[in-house]
PDB file of C-alpha atoms and ligand atoms in Angstrom:
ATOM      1  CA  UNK A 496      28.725 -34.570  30.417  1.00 47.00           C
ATOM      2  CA  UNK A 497      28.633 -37.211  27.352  1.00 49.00           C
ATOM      3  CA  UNK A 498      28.117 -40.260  29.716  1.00 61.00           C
ATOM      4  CA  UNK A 499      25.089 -42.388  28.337  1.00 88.00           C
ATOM      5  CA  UNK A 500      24.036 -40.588  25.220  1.00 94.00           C
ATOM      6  CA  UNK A 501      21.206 -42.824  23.824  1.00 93.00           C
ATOM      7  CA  UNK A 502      19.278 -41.288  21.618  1.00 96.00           C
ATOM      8  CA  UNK A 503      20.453 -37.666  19.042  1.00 97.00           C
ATOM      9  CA  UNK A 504      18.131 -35.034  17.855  1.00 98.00           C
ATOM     10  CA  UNK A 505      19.431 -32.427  15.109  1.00 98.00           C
ATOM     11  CA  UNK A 506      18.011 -29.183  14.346  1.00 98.00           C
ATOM     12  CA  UNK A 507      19.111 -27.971  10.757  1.00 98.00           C
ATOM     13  CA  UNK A 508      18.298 -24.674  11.169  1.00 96.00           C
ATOM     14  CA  UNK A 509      18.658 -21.469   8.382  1.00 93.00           C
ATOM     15  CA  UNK A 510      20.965 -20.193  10.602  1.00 95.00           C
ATOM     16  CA  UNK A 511      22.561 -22.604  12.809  1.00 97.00           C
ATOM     17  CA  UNK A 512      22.966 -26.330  12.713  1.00 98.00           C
ATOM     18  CA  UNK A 513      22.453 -27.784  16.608  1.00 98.00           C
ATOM     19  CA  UNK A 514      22.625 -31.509  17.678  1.00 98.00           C
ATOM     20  CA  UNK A 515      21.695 -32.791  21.034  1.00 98.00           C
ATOM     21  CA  UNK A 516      22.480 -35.894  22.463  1.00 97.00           C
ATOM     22  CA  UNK A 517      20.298 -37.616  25.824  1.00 97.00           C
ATOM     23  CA  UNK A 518      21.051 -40.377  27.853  1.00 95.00           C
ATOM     24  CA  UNK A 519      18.235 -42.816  28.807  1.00 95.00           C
ATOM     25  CA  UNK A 520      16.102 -40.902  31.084  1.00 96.00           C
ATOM     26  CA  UNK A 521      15.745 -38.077  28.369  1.00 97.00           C
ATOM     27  CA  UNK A 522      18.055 -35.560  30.040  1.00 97.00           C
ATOM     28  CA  UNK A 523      20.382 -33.649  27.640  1.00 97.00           C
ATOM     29  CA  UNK A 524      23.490 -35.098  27.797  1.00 96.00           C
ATOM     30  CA  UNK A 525      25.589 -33.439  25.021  1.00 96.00           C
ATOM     31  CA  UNK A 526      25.643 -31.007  22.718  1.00 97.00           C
ATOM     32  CA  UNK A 527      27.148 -29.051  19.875  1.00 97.00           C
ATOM     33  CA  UNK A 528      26.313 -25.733  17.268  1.00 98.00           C
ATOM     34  CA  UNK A 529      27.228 -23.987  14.549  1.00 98.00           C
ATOM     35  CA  UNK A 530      26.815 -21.879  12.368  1.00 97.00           C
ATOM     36  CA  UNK A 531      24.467 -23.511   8.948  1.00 97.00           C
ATOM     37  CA  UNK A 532      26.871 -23.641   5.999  1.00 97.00           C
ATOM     38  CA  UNK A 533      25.546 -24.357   2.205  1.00 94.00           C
ATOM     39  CA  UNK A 534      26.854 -27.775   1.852  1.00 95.00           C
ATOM     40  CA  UNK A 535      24.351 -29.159   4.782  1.00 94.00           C
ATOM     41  CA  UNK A 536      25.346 -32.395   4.124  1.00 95.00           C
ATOM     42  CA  UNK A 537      28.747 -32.367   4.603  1.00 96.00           C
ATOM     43  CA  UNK A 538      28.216 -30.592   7.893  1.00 97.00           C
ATOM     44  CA  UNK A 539      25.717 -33.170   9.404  1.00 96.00           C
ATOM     45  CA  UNK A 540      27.940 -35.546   8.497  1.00 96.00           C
ATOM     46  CA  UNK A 541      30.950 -34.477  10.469  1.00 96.00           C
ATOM     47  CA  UNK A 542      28.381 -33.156  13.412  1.00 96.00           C
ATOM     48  CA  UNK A 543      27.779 -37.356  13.025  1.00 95.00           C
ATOM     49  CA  UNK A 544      30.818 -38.358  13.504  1.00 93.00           C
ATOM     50  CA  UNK A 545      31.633 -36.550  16.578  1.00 92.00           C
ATOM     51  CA  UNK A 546      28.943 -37.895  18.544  1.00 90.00           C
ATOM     52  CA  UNK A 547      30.061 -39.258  21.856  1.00 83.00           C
ATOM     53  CA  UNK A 548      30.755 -42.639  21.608  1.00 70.00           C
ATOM     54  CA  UNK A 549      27.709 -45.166  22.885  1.00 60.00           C
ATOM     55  CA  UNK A 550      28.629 -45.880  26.732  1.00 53.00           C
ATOM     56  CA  UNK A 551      25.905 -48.578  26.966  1.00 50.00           C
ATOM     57  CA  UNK A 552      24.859 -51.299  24.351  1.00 50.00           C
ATOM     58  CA  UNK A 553      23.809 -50.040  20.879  1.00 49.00           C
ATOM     59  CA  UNK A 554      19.669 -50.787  21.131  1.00 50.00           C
ATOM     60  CA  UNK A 555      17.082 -51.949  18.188  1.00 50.00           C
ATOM     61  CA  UNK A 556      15.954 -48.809  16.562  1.00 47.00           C
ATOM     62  CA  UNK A 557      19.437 -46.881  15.518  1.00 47.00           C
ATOM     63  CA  UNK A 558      19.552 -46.911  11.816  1.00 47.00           C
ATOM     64  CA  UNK A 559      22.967 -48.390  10.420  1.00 48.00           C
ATOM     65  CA  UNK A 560      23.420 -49.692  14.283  1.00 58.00           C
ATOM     66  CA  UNK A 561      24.495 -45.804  14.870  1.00 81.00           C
ATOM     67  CA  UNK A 562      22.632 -43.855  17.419  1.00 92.00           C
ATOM     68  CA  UNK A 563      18.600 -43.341  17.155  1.00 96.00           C
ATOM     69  CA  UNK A 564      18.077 -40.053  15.106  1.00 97.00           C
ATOM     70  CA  UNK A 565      15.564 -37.583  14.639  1.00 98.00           C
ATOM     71  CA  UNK A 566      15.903 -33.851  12.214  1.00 98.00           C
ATOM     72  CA  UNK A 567      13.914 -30.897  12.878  1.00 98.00           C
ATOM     73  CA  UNK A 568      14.758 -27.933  11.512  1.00 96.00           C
ATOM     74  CA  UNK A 569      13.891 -26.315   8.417  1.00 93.00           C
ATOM     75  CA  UNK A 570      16.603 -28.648   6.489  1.00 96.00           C
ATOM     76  CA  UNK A 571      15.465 -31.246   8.081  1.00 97.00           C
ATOM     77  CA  UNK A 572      14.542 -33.094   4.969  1.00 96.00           C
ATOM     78  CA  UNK A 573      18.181 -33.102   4.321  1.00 96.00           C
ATOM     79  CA  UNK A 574      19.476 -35.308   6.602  1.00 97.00           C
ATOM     80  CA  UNK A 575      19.441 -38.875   5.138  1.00 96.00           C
ATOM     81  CA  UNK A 576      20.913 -40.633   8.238  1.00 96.00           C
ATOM     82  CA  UNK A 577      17.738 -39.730  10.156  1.00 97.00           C
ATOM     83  CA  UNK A 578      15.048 -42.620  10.847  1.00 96.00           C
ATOM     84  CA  UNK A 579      11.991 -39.897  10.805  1.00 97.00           C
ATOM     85  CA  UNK A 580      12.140 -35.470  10.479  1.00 98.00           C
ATOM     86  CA  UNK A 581       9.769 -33.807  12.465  1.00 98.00           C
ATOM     87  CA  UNK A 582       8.414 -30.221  12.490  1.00 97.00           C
ATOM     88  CA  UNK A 583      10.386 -27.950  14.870  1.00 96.00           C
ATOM     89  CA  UNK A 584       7.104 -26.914  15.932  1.00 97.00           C
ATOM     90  CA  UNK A 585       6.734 -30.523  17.667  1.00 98.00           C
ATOM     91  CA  UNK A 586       9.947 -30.475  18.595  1.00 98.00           C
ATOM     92  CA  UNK A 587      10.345 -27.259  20.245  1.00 98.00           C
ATOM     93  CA  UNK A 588       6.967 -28.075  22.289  1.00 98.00           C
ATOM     94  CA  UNK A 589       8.546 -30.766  22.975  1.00 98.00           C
ATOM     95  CA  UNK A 590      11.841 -30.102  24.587  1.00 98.00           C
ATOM     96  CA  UNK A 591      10.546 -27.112  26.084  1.00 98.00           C
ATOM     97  CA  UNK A 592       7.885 -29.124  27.910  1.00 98.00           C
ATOM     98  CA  UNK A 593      10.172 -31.818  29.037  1.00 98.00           C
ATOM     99  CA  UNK A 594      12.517 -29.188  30.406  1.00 97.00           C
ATOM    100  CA  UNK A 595      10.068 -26.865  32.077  1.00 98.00           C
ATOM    101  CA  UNK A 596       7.099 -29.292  33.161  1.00 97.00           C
ATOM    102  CA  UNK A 597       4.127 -27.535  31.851  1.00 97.00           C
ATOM    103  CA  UNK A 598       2.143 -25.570  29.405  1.00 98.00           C
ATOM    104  CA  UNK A 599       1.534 -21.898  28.678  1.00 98.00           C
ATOM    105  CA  UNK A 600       2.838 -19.729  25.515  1.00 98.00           C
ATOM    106  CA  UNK A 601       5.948 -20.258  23.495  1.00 98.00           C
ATOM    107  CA  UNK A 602       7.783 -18.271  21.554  1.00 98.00           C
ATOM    108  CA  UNK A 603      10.724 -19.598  19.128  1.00 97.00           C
ATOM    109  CA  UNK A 604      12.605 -16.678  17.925  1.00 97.00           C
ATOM    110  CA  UNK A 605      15.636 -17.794  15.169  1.00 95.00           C
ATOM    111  CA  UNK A 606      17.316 -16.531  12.828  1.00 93.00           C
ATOM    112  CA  UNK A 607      15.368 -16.360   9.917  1.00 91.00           C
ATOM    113  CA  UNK A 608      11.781 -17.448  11.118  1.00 92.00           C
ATOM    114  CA  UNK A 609       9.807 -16.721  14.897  1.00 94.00           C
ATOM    115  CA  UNK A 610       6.805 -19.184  15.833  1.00 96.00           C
ATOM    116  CA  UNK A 611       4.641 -18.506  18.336  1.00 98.00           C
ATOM    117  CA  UNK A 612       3.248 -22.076  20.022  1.00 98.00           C
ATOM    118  CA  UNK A 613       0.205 -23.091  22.425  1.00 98.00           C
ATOM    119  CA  UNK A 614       1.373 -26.061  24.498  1.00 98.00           C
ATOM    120  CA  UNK A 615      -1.327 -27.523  26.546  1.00 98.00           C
ATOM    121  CA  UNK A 616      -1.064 -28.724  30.235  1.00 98.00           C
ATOM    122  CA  UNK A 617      -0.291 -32.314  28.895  1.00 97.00           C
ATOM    123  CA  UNK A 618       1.974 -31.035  26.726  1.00 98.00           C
ATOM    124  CA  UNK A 619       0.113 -31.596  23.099  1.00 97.00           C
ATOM    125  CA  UNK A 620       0.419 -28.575  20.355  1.00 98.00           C
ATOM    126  CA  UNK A 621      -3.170 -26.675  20.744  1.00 97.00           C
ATOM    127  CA  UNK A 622      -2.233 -24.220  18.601  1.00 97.00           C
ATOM    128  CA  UNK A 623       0.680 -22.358  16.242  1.00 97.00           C
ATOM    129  CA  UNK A 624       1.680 -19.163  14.193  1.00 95.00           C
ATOM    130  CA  UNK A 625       4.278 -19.195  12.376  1.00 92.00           C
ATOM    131  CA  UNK A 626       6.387 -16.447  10.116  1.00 88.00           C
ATOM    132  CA  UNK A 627       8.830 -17.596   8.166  1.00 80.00           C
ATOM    133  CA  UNK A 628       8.417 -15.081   4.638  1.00 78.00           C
ATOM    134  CA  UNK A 629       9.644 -12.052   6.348  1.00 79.00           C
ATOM    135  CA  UNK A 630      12.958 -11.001   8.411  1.00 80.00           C
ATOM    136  CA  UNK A 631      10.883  -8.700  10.423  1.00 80.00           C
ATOM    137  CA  UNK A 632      10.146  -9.970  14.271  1.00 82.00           C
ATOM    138  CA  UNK A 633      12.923 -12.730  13.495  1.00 88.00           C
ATOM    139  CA  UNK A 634      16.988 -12.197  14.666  1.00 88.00           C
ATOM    140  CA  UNK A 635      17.808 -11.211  10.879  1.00 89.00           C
ATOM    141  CA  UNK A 636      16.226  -8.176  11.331  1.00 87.00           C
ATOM    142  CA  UNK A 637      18.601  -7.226  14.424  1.00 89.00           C
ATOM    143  CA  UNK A 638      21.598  -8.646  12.728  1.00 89.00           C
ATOM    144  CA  UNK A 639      20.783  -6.473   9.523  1.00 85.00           C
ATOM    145  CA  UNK A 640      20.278  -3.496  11.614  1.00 83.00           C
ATOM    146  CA  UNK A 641      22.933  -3.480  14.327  1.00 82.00           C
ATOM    147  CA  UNK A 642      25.170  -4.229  11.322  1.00 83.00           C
ATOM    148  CA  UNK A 643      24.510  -0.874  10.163  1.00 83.00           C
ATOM    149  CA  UNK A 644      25.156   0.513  13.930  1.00 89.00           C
ATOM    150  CA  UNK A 645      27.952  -1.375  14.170  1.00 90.00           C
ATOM    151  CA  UNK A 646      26.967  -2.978  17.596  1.00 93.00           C
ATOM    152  CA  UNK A 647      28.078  -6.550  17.544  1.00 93.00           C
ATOM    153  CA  UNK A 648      25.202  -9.208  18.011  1.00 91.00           C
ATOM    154  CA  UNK A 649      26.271  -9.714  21.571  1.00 93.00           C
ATOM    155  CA  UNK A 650      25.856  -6.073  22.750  1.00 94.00           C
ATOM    156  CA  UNK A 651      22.943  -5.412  20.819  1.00 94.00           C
ATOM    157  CA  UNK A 652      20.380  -6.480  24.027  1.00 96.00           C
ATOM    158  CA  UNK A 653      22.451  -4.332  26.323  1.00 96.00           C
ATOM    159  CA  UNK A 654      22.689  -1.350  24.385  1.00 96.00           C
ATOM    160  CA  UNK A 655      19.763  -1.271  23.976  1.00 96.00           C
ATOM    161  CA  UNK A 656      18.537  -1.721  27.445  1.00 97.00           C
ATOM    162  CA  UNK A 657      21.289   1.068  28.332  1.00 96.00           C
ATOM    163  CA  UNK A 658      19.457   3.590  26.679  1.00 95.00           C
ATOM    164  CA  UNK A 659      17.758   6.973  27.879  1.00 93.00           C
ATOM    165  CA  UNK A 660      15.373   7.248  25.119  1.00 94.00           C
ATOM    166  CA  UNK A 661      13.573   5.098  22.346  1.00 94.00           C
ATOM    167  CA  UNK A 662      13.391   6.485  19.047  1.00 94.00           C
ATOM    168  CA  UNK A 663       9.886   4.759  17.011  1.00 91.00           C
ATOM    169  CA  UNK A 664      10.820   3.433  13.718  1.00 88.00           C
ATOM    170  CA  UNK A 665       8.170   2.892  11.559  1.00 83.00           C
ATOM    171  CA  UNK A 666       8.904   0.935   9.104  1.00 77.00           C
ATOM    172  CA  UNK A 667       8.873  -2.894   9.840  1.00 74.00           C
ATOM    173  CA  UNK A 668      10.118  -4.850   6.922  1.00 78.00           C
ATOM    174  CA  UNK A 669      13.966  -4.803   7.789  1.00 77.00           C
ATOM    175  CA  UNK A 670      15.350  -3.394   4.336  1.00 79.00           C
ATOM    176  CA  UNK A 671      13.174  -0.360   4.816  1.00 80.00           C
ATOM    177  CA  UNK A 672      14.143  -0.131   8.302  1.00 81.00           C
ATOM    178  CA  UNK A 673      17.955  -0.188   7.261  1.00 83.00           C
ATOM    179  CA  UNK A 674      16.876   2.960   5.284  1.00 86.00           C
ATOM    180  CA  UNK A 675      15.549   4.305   8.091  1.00 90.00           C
ATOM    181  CA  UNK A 676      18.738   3.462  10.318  1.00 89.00           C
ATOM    182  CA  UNK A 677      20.570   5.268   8.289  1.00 89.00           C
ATOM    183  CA  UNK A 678      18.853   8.444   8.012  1.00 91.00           C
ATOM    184  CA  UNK A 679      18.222   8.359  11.519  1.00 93.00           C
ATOM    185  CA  UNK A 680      22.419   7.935  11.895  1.00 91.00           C
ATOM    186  CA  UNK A 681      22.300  10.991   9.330  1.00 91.00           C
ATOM    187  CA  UNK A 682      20.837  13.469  12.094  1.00 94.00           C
ATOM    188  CA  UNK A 683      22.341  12.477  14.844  1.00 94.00           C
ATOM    189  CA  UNK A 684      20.271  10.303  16.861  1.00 94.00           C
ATOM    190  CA  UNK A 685      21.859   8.275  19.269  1.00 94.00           C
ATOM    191  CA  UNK A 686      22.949   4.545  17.944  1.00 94.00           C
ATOM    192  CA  UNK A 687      21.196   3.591  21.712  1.00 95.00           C
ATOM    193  CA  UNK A 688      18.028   5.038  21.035  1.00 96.00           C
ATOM    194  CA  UNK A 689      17.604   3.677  17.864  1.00 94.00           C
ATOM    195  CA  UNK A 690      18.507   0.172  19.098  1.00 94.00           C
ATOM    196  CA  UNK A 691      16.188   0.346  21.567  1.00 96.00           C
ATOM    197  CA  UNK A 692      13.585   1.588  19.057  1.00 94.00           C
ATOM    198  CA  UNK A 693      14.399  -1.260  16.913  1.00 93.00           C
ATOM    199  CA  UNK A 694      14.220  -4.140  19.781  1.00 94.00           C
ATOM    200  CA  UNK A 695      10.449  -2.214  20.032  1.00 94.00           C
ATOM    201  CA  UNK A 696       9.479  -3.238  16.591  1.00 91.00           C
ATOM    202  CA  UNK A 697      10.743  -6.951  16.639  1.00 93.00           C
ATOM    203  CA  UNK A 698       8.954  -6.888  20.055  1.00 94.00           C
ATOM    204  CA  UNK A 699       5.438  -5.883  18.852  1.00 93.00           C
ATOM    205  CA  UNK A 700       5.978  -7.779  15.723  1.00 92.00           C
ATOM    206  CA  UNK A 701       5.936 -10.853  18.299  1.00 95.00           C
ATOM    207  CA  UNK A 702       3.229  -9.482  20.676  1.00 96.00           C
ATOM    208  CA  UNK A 703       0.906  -9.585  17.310  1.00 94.00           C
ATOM    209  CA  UNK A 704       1.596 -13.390  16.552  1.00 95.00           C
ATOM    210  CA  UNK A 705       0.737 -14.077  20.075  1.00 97.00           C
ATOM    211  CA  UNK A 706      -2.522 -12.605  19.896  1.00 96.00           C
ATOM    212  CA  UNK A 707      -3.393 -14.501  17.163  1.00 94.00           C
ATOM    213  CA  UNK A 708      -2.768 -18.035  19.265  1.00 95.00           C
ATOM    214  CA  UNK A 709      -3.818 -16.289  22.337  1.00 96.00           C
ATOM    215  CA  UNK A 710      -1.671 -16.083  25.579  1.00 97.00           C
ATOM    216  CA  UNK A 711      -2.001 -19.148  28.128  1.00 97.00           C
ATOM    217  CA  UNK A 712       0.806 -17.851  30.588  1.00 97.00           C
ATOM    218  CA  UNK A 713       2.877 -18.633  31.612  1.00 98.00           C
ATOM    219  CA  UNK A 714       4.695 -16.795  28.203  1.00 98.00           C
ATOM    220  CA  UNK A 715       8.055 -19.238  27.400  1.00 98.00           C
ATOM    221  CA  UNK A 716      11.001 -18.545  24.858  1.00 98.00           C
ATOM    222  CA  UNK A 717      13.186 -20.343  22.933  1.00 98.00           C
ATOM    223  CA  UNK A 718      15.456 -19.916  20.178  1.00 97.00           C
ATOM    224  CA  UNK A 719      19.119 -17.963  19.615  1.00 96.00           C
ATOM    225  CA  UNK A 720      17.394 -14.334  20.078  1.00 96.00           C
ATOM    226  CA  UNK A 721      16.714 -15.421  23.504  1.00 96.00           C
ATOM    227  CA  UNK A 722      20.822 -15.045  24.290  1.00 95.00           C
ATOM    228  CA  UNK A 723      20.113 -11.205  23.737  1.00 96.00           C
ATOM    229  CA  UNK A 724      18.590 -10.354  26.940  1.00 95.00           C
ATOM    230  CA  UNK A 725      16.576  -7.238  26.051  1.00 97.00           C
ATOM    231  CA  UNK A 726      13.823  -9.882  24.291  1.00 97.00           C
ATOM    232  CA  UNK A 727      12.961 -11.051  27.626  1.00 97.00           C
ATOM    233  CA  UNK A 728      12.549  -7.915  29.571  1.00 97.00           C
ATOM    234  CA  UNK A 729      10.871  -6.292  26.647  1.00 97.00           C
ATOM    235  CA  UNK A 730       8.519  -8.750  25.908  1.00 97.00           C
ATOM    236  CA  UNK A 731       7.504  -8.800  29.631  1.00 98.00           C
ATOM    237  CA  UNK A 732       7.028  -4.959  29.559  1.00 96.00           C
ATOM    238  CA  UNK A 733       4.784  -5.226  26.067  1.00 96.00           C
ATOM    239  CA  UNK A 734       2.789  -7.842  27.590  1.00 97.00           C
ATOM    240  CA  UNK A 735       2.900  -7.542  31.372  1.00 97.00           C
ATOM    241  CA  UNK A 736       3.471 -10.949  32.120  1.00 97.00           C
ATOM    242  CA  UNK A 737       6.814 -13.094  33.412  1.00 97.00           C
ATOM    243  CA  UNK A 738       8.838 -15.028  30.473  1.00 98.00           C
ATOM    244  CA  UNK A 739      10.399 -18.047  31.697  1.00 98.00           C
ATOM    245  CA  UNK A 740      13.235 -19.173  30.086  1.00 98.00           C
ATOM    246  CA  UNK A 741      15.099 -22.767  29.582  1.00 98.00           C
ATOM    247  CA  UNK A 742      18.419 -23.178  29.783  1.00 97.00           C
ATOM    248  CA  UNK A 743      19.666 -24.005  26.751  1.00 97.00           C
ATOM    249  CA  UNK A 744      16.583 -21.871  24.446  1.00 98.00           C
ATOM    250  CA  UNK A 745      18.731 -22.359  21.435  1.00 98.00           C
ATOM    251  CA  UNK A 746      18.976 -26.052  21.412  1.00 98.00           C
ATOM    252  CA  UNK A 747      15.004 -27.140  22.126  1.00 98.00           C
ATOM    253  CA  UNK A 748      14.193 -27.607  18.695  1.00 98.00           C
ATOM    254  CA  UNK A 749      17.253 -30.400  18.556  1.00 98.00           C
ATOM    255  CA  UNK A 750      16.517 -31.590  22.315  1.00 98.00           C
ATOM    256  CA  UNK A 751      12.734 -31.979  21.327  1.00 98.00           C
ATOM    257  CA  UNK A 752      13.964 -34.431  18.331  1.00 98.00           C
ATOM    258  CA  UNK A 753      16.217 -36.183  20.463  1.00 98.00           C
ATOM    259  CA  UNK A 754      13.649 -36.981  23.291  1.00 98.00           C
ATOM    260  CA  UNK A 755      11.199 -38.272  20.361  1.00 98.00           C
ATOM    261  CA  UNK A 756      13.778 -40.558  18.730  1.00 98.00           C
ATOM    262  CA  UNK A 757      14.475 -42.059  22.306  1.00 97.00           C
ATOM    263  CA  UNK A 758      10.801 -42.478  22.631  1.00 96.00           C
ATOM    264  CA  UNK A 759      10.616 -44.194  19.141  1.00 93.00           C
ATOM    265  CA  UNK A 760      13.005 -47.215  20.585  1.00 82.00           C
ATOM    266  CA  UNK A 761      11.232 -48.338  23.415  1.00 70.00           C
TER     267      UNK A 761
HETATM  268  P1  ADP B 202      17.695 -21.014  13.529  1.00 63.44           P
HETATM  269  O1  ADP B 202      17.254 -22.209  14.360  1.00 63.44           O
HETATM  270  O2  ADP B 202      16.572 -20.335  12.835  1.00 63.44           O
HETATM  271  O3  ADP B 202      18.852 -21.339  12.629  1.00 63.44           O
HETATM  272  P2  ADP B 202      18.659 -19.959  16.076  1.00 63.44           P
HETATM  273  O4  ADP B 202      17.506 -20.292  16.959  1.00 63.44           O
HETATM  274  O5  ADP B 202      19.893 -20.757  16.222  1.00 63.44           O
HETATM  275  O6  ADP B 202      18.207 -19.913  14.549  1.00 63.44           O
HETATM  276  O7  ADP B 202      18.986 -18.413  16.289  1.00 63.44           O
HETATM  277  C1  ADP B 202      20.002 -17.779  15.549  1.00 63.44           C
HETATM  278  C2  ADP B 202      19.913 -16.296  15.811  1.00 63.44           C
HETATM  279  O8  ADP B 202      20.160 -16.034  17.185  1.00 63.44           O
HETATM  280  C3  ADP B 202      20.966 -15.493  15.079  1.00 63.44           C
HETATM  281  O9  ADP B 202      20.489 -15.079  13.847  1.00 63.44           O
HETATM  282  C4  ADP B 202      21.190 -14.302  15.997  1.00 63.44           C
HETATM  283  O10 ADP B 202      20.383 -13.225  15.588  1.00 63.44           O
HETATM  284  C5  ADP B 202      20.709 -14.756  17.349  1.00 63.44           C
HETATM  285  N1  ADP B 202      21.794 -14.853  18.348  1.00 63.44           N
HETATM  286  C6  ADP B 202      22.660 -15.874  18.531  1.00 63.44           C
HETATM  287  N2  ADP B 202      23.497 -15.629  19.541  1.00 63.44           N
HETATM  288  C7  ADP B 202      23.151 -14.420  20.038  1.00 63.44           C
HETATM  289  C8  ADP B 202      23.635 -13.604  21.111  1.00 63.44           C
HETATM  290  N3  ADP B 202      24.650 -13.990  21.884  1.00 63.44           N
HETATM  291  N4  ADP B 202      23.017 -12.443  21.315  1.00 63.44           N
HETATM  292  C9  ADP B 202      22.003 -12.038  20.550  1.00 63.44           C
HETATM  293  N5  ADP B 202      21.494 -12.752  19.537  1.00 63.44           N
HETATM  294  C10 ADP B 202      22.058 -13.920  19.276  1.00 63.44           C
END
C-alpha cells in the first residue's frame, strides 16, 4: 500500500485533518485522518512525520528535500511546510476527476461547509456554490441533531432509512431545529421519523445549491457525509438521478492536492 509515494496532498479541514500520499502515476498510495484539533500545527507536523518513507529517489521540487506538498482545506494557510495551498474547490474537482474519469455535478458535503461543483468534460471548474456561514445542509447539522436523539453518527443514515414515516421539520438553521427535536421528542414522535425528516432538510438544503450551478449528471459526492448512506439514496430520490460515488469521498480534497503537487515536479 505505501510503495512509491511521490508526491502528498493535505486537506486541513474544520473537522478532520486528511493526508494522501500517490506514487508516480497519480494513484493514491497512502493515507491517513483524523479528527482537526486546535493546535493545527502540531498535528500536521506529526501527520509529516509519518509519511511513508520515499521508496524511489527524492526528485527537484520537494521543499526541505522532503516529499512535494500541497494544503487544501480550509486551514490550509496553516501549513508552512507546503510549497503552494490550493482551494479545496480545485482540489476536490480534481481528485474526483482523476478517480472517476469525467465530468457532471459534485457535491462536497463536510463537516462544517457543503460545495456544490460543475466539473466540465475536461475536467476544468465551470462553475461553484459554496456554504460555509451556516451548519444547515452541512454534517454539523446531523451531528447536532442525532446528538439530541442519541443515534450515534454511524447509525444515523440507517435509521433513518429504517423508518415508516417522515416527520417535516421546518425549521432549517440547526439550533432552531434542535428546538424543534426536542419538542418533537416531547410528544412522542418516533426518534426514526424525525431522523428521516431531518436527512429531508439537509437533503433539499443541497438540492437548492445545485440548482443554482445547474445539474450536468452525472450528480457525484464527496466528503465525510457521504459514509452515511441515506445522503446518497436521498439525494437520488430528491433529484431523480444516479449519484456515483468514489471510493475514498472523504479524502478527494487531500488526493486532489496531492495529484497537483506531483504535477508541479515534472
Ligand atoms: P471537513 O473536510 O469539512 O473537515 P469531512 O469531509 O471530513 O469534513 O466530513 C466530516 C463529517 O463527516 C463529520 O462532521 C460527520 O458529520 C461526517 N461523518 C464522518 N464519518 C461518518 C460516518 N461514518 N457516518 C456518517 N457521517 C459521518
Amino acid at each position: 500500500m505505501t510503495n512509491g509515494v511521490c508526491a502528498l496532498g493535505i486537506d486541513v479541514g474544520s473537522t478532520t485533518v486528511k493526508i494522501v500520499g500517490v506514487d508516480a502515476e497519480g494513484n493514491l498510495a497512502w493515507h491517513h485522518l483524523e479528527q482537526a484539533e486546535p493546535r493545527v500545527e502540531d498535528q500536521v507536523e506529526r501527520f509529516l512525520a509519518i509519511t511513508p518513507p520515499l521508496t524511489s529517489p527524492p526528485q527537484e521540487g520537494g521543499k526541505e528535500g522532503g516529499l512535494p506538498l500541497v494544503a487544501t482545506g480550509y486551514g490550509r494557510k496553516l501549513v508552512r511546510q507546503a510549497e503552494r495551498s490550493i482551494t479545496e474547490i480545485t482540489c476536490h474537482a480534481r481528485g474526483v476527476y482523476r478517480e472517476l474519469g469525467h465530468g457532471g455535478t459534485l457535491v462536497d458535503i463536510g463537516g462544517q461547509d457543503s460545495k456544490v461543483i460543475g466539473i466540465s468534460s475536461k475536467g476544468d471548474v465551470v462553475d461553484f456554490s459554496m456554504n460555509d456561514k451556516c451548519a444547515a445542509g452541512t454534517g454539523r447539522f446531523l451531528e447536532n441533531t442525532a446528538r439530541r436523539l442519541g443515534v450515534p453518527l454511524e447509525r444515523m443514515g440507517q435509521v433513518a432509512l429504517a423508518a415508516a414515516e417522515e416527520v417535516s421539520i421546518s425549521s432549517t438553521c440547526t439550533v432552531f431545529a434542535e428546538s424543534e427535536v426536542i419538542s418533537l421528542i416531547a410528544h412522542g414522535v418516533a426518534v426514526e421519523s424525525i431522523l428521516r425528516g431531518l436527512h429531508r432538510s439537509l437533503i433539499k438544503r443541497i438540492v437548492a445549491m445545485i440548482r443554482t450551478v445547474g445539474l450536468v449528471p452525472p450528480l457525484m459526492l464527496s466528503g465525510g457525509v457521504v459514509q452515511n448512506q441515506a445522503i446518497a439514496r436521498m439525494l437520488e430520490e430528491e433529484t431523480g438521478e444516479k449519484v456515483v460515488i468514489p471510493q475514498y469521498p472523504q479524502l478527494m480534497g487531500a488526493y486532489g492536492a496531492a495529484l497537483i503537487a506531483l504535477a508541479a515536479k515534472d
